[in-house]
Coordinates of C-alpha atoms and ligand atoms in Angstrom, one line a residue:
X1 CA 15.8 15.6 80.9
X2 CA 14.3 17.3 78.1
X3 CA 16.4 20.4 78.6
X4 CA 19.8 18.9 78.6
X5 CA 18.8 18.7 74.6
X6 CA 20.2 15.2 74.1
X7 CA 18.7 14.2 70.5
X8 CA 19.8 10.6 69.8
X9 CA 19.3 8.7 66.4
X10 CA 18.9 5.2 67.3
X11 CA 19.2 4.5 63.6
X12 CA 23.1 5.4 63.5
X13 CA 24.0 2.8 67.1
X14 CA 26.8 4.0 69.0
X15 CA 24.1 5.9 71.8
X16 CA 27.0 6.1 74.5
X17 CA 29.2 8.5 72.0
X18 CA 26.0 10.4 71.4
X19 CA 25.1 11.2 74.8
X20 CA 28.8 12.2 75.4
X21 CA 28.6 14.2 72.4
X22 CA 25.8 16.0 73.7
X23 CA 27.1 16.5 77.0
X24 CA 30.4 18.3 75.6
X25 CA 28.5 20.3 73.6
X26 CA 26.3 21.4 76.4
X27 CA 29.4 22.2 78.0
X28 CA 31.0 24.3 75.7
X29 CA 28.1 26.0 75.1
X30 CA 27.5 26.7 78.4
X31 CA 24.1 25.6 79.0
X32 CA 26.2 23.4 81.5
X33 CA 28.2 25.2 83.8
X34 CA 30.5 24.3 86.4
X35 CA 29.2 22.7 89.2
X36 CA 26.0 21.4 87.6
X37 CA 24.6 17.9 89.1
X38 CA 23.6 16.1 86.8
X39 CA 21.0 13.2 86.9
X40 CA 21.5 9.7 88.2
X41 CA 22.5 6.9 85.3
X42 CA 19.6 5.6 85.7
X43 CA 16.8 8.7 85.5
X44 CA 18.7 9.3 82.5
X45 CA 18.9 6.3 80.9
X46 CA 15.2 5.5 81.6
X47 CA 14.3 9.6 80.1
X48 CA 16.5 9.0 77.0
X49 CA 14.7 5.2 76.9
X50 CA 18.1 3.3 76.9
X51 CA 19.6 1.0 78.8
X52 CA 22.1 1.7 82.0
X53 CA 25.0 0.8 80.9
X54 CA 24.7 3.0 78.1
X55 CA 24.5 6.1 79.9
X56 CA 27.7 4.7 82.2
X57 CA 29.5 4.6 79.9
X58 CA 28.9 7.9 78.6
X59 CA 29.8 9.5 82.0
X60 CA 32.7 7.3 82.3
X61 CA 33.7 8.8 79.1
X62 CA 33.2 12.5 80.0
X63 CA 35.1 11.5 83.5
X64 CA 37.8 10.6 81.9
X65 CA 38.1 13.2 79.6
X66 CA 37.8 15.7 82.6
X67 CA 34.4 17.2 81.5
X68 CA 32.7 15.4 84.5
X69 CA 33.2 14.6 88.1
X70 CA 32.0 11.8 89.9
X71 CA 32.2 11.2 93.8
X72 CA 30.4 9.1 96.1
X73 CA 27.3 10.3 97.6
X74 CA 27.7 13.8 95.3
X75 CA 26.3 11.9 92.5
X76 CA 27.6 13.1 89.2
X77 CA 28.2 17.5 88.5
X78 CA 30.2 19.2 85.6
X79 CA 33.6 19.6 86.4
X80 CA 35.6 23.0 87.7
X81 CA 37.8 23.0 84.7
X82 CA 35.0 22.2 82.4
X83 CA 34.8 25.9 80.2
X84 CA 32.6 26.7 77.6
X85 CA 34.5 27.3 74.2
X86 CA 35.5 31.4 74.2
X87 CA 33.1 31.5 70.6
X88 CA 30.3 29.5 72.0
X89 CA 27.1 31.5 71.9
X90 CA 26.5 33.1 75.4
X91 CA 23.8 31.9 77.4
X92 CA 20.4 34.3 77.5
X93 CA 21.5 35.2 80.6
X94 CA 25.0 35.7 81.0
X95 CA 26.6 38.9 81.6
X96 CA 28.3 40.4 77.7
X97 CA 31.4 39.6 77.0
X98 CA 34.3 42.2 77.0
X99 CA 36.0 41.0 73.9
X100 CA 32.2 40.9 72.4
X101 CA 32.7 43.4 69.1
X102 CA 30.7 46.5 68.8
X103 CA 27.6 46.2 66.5
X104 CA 29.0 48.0 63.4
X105 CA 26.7 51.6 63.1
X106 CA 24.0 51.8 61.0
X107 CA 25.9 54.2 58.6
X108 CA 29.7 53.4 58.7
X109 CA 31.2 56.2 56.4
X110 CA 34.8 54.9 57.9
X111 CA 37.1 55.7 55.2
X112 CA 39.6 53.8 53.6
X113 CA 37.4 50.4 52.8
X114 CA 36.3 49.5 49.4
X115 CA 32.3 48.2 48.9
X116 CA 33.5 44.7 50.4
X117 CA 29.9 43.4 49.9
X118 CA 31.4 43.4 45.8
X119 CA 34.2 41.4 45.9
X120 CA 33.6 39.2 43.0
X121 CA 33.2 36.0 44.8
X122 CA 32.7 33.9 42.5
X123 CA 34.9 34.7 39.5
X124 CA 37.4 34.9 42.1
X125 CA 36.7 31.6 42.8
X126 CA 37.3 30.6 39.1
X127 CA 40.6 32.1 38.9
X128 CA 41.5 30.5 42.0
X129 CA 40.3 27.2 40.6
X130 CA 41.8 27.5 37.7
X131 CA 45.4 28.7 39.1
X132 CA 44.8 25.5 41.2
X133 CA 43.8 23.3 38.7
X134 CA 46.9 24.0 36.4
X135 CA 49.7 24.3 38.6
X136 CA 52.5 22.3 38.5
X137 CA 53.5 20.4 41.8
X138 CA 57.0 22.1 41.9
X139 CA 55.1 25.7 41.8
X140 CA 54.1 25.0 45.6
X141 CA 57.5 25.4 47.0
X142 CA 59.1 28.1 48.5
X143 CA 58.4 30.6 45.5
X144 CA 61.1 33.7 44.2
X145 CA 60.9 36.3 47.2
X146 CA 60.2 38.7 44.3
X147 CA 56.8 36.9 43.4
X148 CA 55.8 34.5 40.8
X149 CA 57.0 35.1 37.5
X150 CA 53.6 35.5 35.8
X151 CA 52.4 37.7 38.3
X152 CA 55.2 39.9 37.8
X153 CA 54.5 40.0 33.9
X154 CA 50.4 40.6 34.4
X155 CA 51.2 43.1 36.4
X156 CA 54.1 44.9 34.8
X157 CA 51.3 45.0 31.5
X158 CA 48.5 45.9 33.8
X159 CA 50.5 48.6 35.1
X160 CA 51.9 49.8 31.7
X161 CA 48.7 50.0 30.6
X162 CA 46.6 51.6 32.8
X163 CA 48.8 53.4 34.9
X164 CA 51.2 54.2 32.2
X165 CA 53.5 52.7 34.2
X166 CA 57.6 51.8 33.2
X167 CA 57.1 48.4 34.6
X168 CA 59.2 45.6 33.4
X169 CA 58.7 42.3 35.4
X170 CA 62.1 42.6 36.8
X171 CA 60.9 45.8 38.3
X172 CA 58.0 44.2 40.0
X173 CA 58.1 43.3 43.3
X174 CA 54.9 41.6 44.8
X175 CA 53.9 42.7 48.7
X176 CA 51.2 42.5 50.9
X177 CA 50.0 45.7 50.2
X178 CA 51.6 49.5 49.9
X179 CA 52.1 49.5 53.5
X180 CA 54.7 46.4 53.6
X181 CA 56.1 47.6 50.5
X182 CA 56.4 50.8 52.2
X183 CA 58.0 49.8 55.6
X184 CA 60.4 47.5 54.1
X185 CA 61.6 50.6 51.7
X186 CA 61.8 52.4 55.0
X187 CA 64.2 49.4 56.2
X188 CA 66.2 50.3 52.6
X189 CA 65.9 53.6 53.5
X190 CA 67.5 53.2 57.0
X191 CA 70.0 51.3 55.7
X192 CA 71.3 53.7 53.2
X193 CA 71.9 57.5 53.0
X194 CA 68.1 58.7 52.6
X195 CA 67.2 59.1 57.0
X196 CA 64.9 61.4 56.5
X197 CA 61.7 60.8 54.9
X198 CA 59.0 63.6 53.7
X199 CA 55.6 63.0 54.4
X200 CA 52.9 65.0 52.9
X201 CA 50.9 67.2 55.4
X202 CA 48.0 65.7 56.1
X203 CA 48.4 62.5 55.7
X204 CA 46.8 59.0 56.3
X205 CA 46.9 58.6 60.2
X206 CA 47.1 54.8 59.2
X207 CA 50.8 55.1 58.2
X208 CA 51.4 57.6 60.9
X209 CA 52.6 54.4 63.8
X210 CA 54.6 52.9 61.0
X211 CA 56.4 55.6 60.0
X212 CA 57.1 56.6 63.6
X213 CA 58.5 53.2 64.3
X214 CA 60.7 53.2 61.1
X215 CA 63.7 54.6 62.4
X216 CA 63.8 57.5 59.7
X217 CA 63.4 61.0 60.2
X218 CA 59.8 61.9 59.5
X219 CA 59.6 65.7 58.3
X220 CA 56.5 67.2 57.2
X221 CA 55.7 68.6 53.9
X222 CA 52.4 71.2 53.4
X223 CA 50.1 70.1 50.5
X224 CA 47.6 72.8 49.0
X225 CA 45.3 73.2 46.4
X226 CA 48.2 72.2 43.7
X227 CA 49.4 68.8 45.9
X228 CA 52.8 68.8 47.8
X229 CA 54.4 71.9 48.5
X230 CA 57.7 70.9 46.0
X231 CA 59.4 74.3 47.0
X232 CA 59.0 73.3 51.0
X233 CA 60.5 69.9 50.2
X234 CA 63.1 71.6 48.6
X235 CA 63.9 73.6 51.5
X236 CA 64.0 70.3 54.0
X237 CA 66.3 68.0 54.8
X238 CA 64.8 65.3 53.3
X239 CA 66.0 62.8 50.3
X240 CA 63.1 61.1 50.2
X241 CA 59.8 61.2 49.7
X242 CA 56.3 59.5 50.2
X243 CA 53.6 61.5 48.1
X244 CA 49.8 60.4 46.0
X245 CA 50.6 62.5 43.7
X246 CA 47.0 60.9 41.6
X247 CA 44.6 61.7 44.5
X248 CA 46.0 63.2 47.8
X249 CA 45.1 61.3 50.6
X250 CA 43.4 63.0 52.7
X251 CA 42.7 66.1 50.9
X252 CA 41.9 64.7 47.0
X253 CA 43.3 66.9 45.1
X254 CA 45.9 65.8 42.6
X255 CA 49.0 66.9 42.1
X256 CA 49.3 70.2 39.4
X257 CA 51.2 69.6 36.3
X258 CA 53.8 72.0 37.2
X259 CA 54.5 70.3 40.9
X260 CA 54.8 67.2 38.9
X261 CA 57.3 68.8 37.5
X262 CA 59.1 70.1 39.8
X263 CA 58.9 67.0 42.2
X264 CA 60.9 65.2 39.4
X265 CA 63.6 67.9 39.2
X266 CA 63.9 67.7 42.8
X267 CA 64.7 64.2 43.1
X268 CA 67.5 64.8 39.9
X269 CA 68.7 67.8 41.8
X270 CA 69.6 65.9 45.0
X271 CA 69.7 62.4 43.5
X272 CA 67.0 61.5 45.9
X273 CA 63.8 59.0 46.1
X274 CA 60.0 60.1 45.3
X275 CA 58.1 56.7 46.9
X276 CA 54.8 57.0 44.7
X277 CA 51.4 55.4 46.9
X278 CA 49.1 54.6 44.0
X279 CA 46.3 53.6 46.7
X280 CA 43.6 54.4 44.5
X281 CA 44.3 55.8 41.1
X282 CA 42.2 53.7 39.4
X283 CA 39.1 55.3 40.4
X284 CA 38.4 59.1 38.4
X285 CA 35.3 59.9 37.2
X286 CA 35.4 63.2 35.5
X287 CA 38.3 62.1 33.2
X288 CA 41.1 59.4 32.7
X289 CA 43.2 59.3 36.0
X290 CA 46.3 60.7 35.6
X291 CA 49.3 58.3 34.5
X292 CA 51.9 57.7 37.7
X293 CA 55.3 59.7 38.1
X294 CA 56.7 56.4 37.6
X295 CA 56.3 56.3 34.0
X296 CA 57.9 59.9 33.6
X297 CA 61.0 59.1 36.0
X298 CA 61.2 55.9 36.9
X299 CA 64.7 55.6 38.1
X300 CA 63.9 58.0 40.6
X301 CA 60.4 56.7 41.4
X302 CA 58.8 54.0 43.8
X303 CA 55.4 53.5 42.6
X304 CA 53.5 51.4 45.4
X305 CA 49.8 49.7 44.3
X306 CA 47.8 47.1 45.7
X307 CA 44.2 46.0 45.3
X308 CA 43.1 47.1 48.8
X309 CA 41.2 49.5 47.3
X310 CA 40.0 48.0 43.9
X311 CA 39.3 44.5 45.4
X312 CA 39.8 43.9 49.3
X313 CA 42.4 44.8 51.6
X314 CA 42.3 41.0 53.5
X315 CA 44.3 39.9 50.5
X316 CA 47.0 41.6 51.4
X317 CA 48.3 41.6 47.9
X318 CA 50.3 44.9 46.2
X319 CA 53.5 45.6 44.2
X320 CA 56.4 47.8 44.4
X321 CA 57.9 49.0 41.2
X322 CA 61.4 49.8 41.8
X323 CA 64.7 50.8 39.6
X324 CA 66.1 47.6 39.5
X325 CA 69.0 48.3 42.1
X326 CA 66.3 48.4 44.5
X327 CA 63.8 46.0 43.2
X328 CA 67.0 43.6 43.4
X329 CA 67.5 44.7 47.4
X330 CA 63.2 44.7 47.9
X331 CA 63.4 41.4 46.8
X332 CA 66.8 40.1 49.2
X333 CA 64.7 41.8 52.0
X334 CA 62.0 39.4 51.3
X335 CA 64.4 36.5 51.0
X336 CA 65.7 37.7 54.3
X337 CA 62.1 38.5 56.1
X338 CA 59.6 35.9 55.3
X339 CA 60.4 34.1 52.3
X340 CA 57.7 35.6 49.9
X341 CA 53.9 36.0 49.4
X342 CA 51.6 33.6 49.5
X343 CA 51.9 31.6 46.5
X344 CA 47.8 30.4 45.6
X345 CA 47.0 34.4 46.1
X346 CA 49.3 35.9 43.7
X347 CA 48.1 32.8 40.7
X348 CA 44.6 33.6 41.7
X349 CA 45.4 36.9 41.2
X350 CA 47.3 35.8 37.9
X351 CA 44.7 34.6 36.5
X352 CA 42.2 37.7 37.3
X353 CA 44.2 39.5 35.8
X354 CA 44.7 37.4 32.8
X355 CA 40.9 36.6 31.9
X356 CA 40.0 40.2 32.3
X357 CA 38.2 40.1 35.8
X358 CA 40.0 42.6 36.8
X359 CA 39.1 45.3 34.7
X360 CA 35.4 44.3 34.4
X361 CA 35.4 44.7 38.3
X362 CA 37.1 48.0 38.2
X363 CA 35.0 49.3 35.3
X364 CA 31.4 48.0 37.4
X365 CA 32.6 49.7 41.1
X366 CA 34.0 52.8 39.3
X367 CA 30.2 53.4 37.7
X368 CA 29.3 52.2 41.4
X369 CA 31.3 54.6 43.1
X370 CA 31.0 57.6 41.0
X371 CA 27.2 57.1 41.7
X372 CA 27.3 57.0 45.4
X373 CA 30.4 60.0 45.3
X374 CA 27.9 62.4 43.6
X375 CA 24.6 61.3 45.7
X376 CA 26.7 62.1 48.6
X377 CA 28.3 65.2 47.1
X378 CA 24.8 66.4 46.5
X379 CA 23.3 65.7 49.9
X380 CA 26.1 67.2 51.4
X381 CA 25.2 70.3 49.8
X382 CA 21.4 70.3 50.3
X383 CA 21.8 69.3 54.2
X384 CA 25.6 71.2 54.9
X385 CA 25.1 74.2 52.8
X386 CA 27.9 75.7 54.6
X387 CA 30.5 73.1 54.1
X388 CA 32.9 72.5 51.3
X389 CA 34.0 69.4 49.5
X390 CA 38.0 69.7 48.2
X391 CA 39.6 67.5 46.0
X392 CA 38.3 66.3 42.9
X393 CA 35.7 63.5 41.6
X394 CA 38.1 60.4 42.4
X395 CA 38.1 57.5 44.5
X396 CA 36.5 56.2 47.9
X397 CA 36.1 59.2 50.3
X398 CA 35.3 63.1 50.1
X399 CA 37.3 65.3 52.1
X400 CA 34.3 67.9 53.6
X401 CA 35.9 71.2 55.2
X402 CA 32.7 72.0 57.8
X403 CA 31.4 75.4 58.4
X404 CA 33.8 77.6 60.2
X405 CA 33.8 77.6 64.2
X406 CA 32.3 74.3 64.0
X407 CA 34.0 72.2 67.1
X408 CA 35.5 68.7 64.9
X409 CA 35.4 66.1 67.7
X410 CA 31.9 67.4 69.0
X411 CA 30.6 66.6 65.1
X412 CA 32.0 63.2 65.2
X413 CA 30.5 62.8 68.5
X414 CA 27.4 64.1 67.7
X415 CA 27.5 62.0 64.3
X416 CA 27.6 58.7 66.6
X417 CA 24.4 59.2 68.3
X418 CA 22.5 59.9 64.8
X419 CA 24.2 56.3 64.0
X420 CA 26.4 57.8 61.5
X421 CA 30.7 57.1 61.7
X422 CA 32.6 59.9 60.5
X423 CA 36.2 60.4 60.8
X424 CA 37.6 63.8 62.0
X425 CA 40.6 65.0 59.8
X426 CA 42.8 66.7 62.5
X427 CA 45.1 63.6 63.4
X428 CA 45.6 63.6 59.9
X429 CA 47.4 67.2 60.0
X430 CA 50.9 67.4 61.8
X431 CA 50.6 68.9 65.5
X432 CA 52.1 72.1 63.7
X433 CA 49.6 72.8 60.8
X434 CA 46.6 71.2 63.1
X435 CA 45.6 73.8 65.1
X436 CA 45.3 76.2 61.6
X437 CA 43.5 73.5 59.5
X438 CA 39.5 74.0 59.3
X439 CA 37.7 71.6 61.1
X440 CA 36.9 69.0 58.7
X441 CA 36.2 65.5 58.0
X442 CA 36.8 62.6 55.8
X443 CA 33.9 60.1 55.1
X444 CA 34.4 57.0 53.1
X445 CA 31.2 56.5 50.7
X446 CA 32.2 53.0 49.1
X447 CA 30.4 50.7 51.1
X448 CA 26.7 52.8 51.5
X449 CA 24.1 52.9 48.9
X450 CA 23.1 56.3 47.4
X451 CA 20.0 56.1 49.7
X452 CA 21.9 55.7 52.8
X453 CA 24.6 57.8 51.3
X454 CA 21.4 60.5 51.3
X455 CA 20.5 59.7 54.9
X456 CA 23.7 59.6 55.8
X457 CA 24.1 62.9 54.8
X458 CA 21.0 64.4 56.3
X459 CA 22.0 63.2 59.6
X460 CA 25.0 64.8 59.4
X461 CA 23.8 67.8 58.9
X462 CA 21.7 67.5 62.1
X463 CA 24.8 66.4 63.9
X464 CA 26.3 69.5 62.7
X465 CA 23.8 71.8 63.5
X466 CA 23.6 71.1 66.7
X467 CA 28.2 70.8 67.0
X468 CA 27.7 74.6 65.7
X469 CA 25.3 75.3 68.4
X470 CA 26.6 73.1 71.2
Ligands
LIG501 C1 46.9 56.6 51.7 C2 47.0 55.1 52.0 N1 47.9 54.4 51.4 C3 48.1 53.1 51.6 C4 47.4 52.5 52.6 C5 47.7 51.0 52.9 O1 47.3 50.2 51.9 P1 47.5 48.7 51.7 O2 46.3 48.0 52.2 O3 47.8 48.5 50.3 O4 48.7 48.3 52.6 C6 46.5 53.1 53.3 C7 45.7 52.4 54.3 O5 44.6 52.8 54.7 C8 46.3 54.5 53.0 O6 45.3 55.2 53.7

């Protein structure tokens, strides 16, 4: 019974448990399947050299448990019910799995994820330690709905600092990113006198369901070479705002000094709401980013951050910085939706923050990513002469307008079978301005090196080539 893969170690006792062991295991991996007979107590006991009642016992074990059924003159089979586990490794030869996932391809220029292979894994680990380590018992209770305290205060300097953000800690919110800070501003929004929100034109297709579902009024707002179009907000309906006013998502370009401007006497002229998404203003490489709107107006401006982009997004962990009328309601919503962030997190975080991690992560992926921005830049040019790249040198994607006449989803396609993911920009566009925008895409360079960035690149091209032709 060689193949059953029953290895006992006589030196431990307790044989029975171990053949049972083995049995379940063979079970749920599904080198036993349903059905299967398997050998008499006693050709077992005398392959595995031990004695019968040893091997009884075993079955009896894996009868009663319902793994095994026993029945006179049928001899002993794997029961009906008897399933492998649903993550057990599949057997050589049974048919794939729907649910298996996709091999990821070989160049994945997805945007909107951060190099994930950085994370700082192990000085995260010591600031999770140490929050650990040195917090008091009564700190893992339900904590304020607002965030810790001295999360609040880290961030509010971080913030003020960098950001040249107005950020007190009683303006701090913590959330689980910009998009629950965003979708439970919508829920304020909703509430109030502000139903209809502007939202730039293109813009993230990610927020697109959320924004749908949010019950508000969703108008949109042209951006162009300067940022949003403040004069066409002007002429809408709309209150409120969302805008990335440091690097325009999709597009990259930033908004001009003068649309600054103007956004901000917008929002004073009809006492309305500018909802700031910081997503990834930390990262400019031809010069210091640009400070947030917040710090200019910040009783008229949301700012939104979270370190999706400058750590990971599975931590789910961001901030809204709010006048304090509506960091006060941010903070009842929380009370009144889930009770607050994850309390371990937002210390870890704490204490990132605190011993400098932070920055020292930021300062390494920002060399990182300026590198891999420009080798990709470059390639672009020697293997897409024809295509331009809009916005400026900022942080995790390129926004690559393709040669005219160029057919978008037959690039994308044609991408895919060179092994290269790219992301087609139309969805991005409202169904309006789509059908005018160039055909263009938006590839995320954070997680390929410059070589594969290079490759990348070249392959594109070829894909392109042949979307002109085709
Ligand atoms: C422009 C933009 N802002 C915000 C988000 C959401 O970020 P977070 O992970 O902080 O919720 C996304 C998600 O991809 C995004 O594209």
């Amino acid at each position: 019974m060689t193949d059953l893969h029953l290895p006992l170690d006589r030196s431990t006792g307790r044989l029975a448990a171990q053949i049972a062991a083995g049995f379940r295991a063979a079970v749920r991996s599904g080198r036993l399947t349903a059905g299967t007979r398997l050998p008499s107590s006693r050709d077992l006991a005398r392959d595995l050299d031990v004695s019968r009642g040893v091997v009884v016992t075993a079955y009896e074990q894996l009868t009663a448990e319902g793994f095994l059924v026993a029945r006179r003159g049928d001899g002993t089979r794997v029961a009906p019910l008897a399933r492998p586990d649903e993550g057990a490794a599949p057997r050589p030869d049974a048919p794939p799995r729907p649910r298996d996932p996709e091999p990821p391809p070989p160049y994945d220029l997805t945007p909107g994820r951060p190099d994930l292979s950085a994370f700082p894994r192990e000085r995260w680990i010591t600031a999770a330690r140490a929050a650990l380590r040195t917090l008091a018992h009564d700190a893992l209770t339900y904590p304020d709905p607002a965030g810790v305290p001295e999360l609040r205060a880290e961030l509010a300097g971080y913030l003020g600092r960098v950001r040249a953000a107005h950020a007190d800690p009683d303006r701090v919110v913590i959330m689980n990113g910009v998009a629950h800070g965003l979708s439970a501003l919508l829920a304020l929004l909703r509430a109030g006198r502000h139903t209809a929100l502007a939202v730039e034109d293109p813009t993230s297709v990610r927020q697109l369901p959320m924004l749908a579902s949010a019950g508000v009024r969703i108008v949109r707002v042209p951006v162009d070479g300067e940022g949003l179009d403040v004069a066409a907000l002007a002429r809408s309906e709309a209150c409120a705002v969302l805008v990335t006013p440091a690097h325009q998502y999709p597009t990259g370009v930033v908004l001009s000094p003068a649309r600054r401007a103007a956004l901000i006497a917008w929002a004073r002229e009809v006492d309305g709401l500018i909802l700031e998404d910081d997503y990834d203003a930390e990262f400019r490489y031809d010069r210091d980013p640009v400070g947030c709107l917040q710090g200019v107006d910040p009783d008229r401006v949301v700012l939104l951050g979270s370190v999706s982009k400058s750590l990971a997004p599975a931590l789910r962990l961001g901030w809204a910085v709010a006048p304090p009328s509506i960091a006060r309601r941010l903070r009842e919503h929380r009370a009144n939706s889930d009770l607050g962030a994850p309390v371990l997190e937002q210390y870890a975080l704490t204490e990132f923050l605190r011993g400098g991690g932070y920055d020292r992560h930021l300062r390494t992926m920002r060399r990182r990513y300026r590198g891999r921005r420009d080798a990709l830049a470059e390639a672009l040019e020697a293997h897409l002469p024809d295509a331009t790249v809009r916005g400026v040198s900022a942080g995790i994607h390129l926004y690559v307008e393709l040669p005219a006449g160029c057919d978008e989803d037959e690039v994308v396609a044609r991408a895919a079978q060179e092994g290269v993911a790219v992301t087609g920009a139309r969805t991005m566009w409202s169904a309006e301005r789509a059908g005018d925008a160039p055909p263009a895409l938006v590839l995320g360079y954070a997680g390929l090196s410059e070589t594969r960035l290079v490759k990348a690149a070249e392959l594109l091209g070829r894909a392109v080539t042949h979307g002109a032709e085709g």
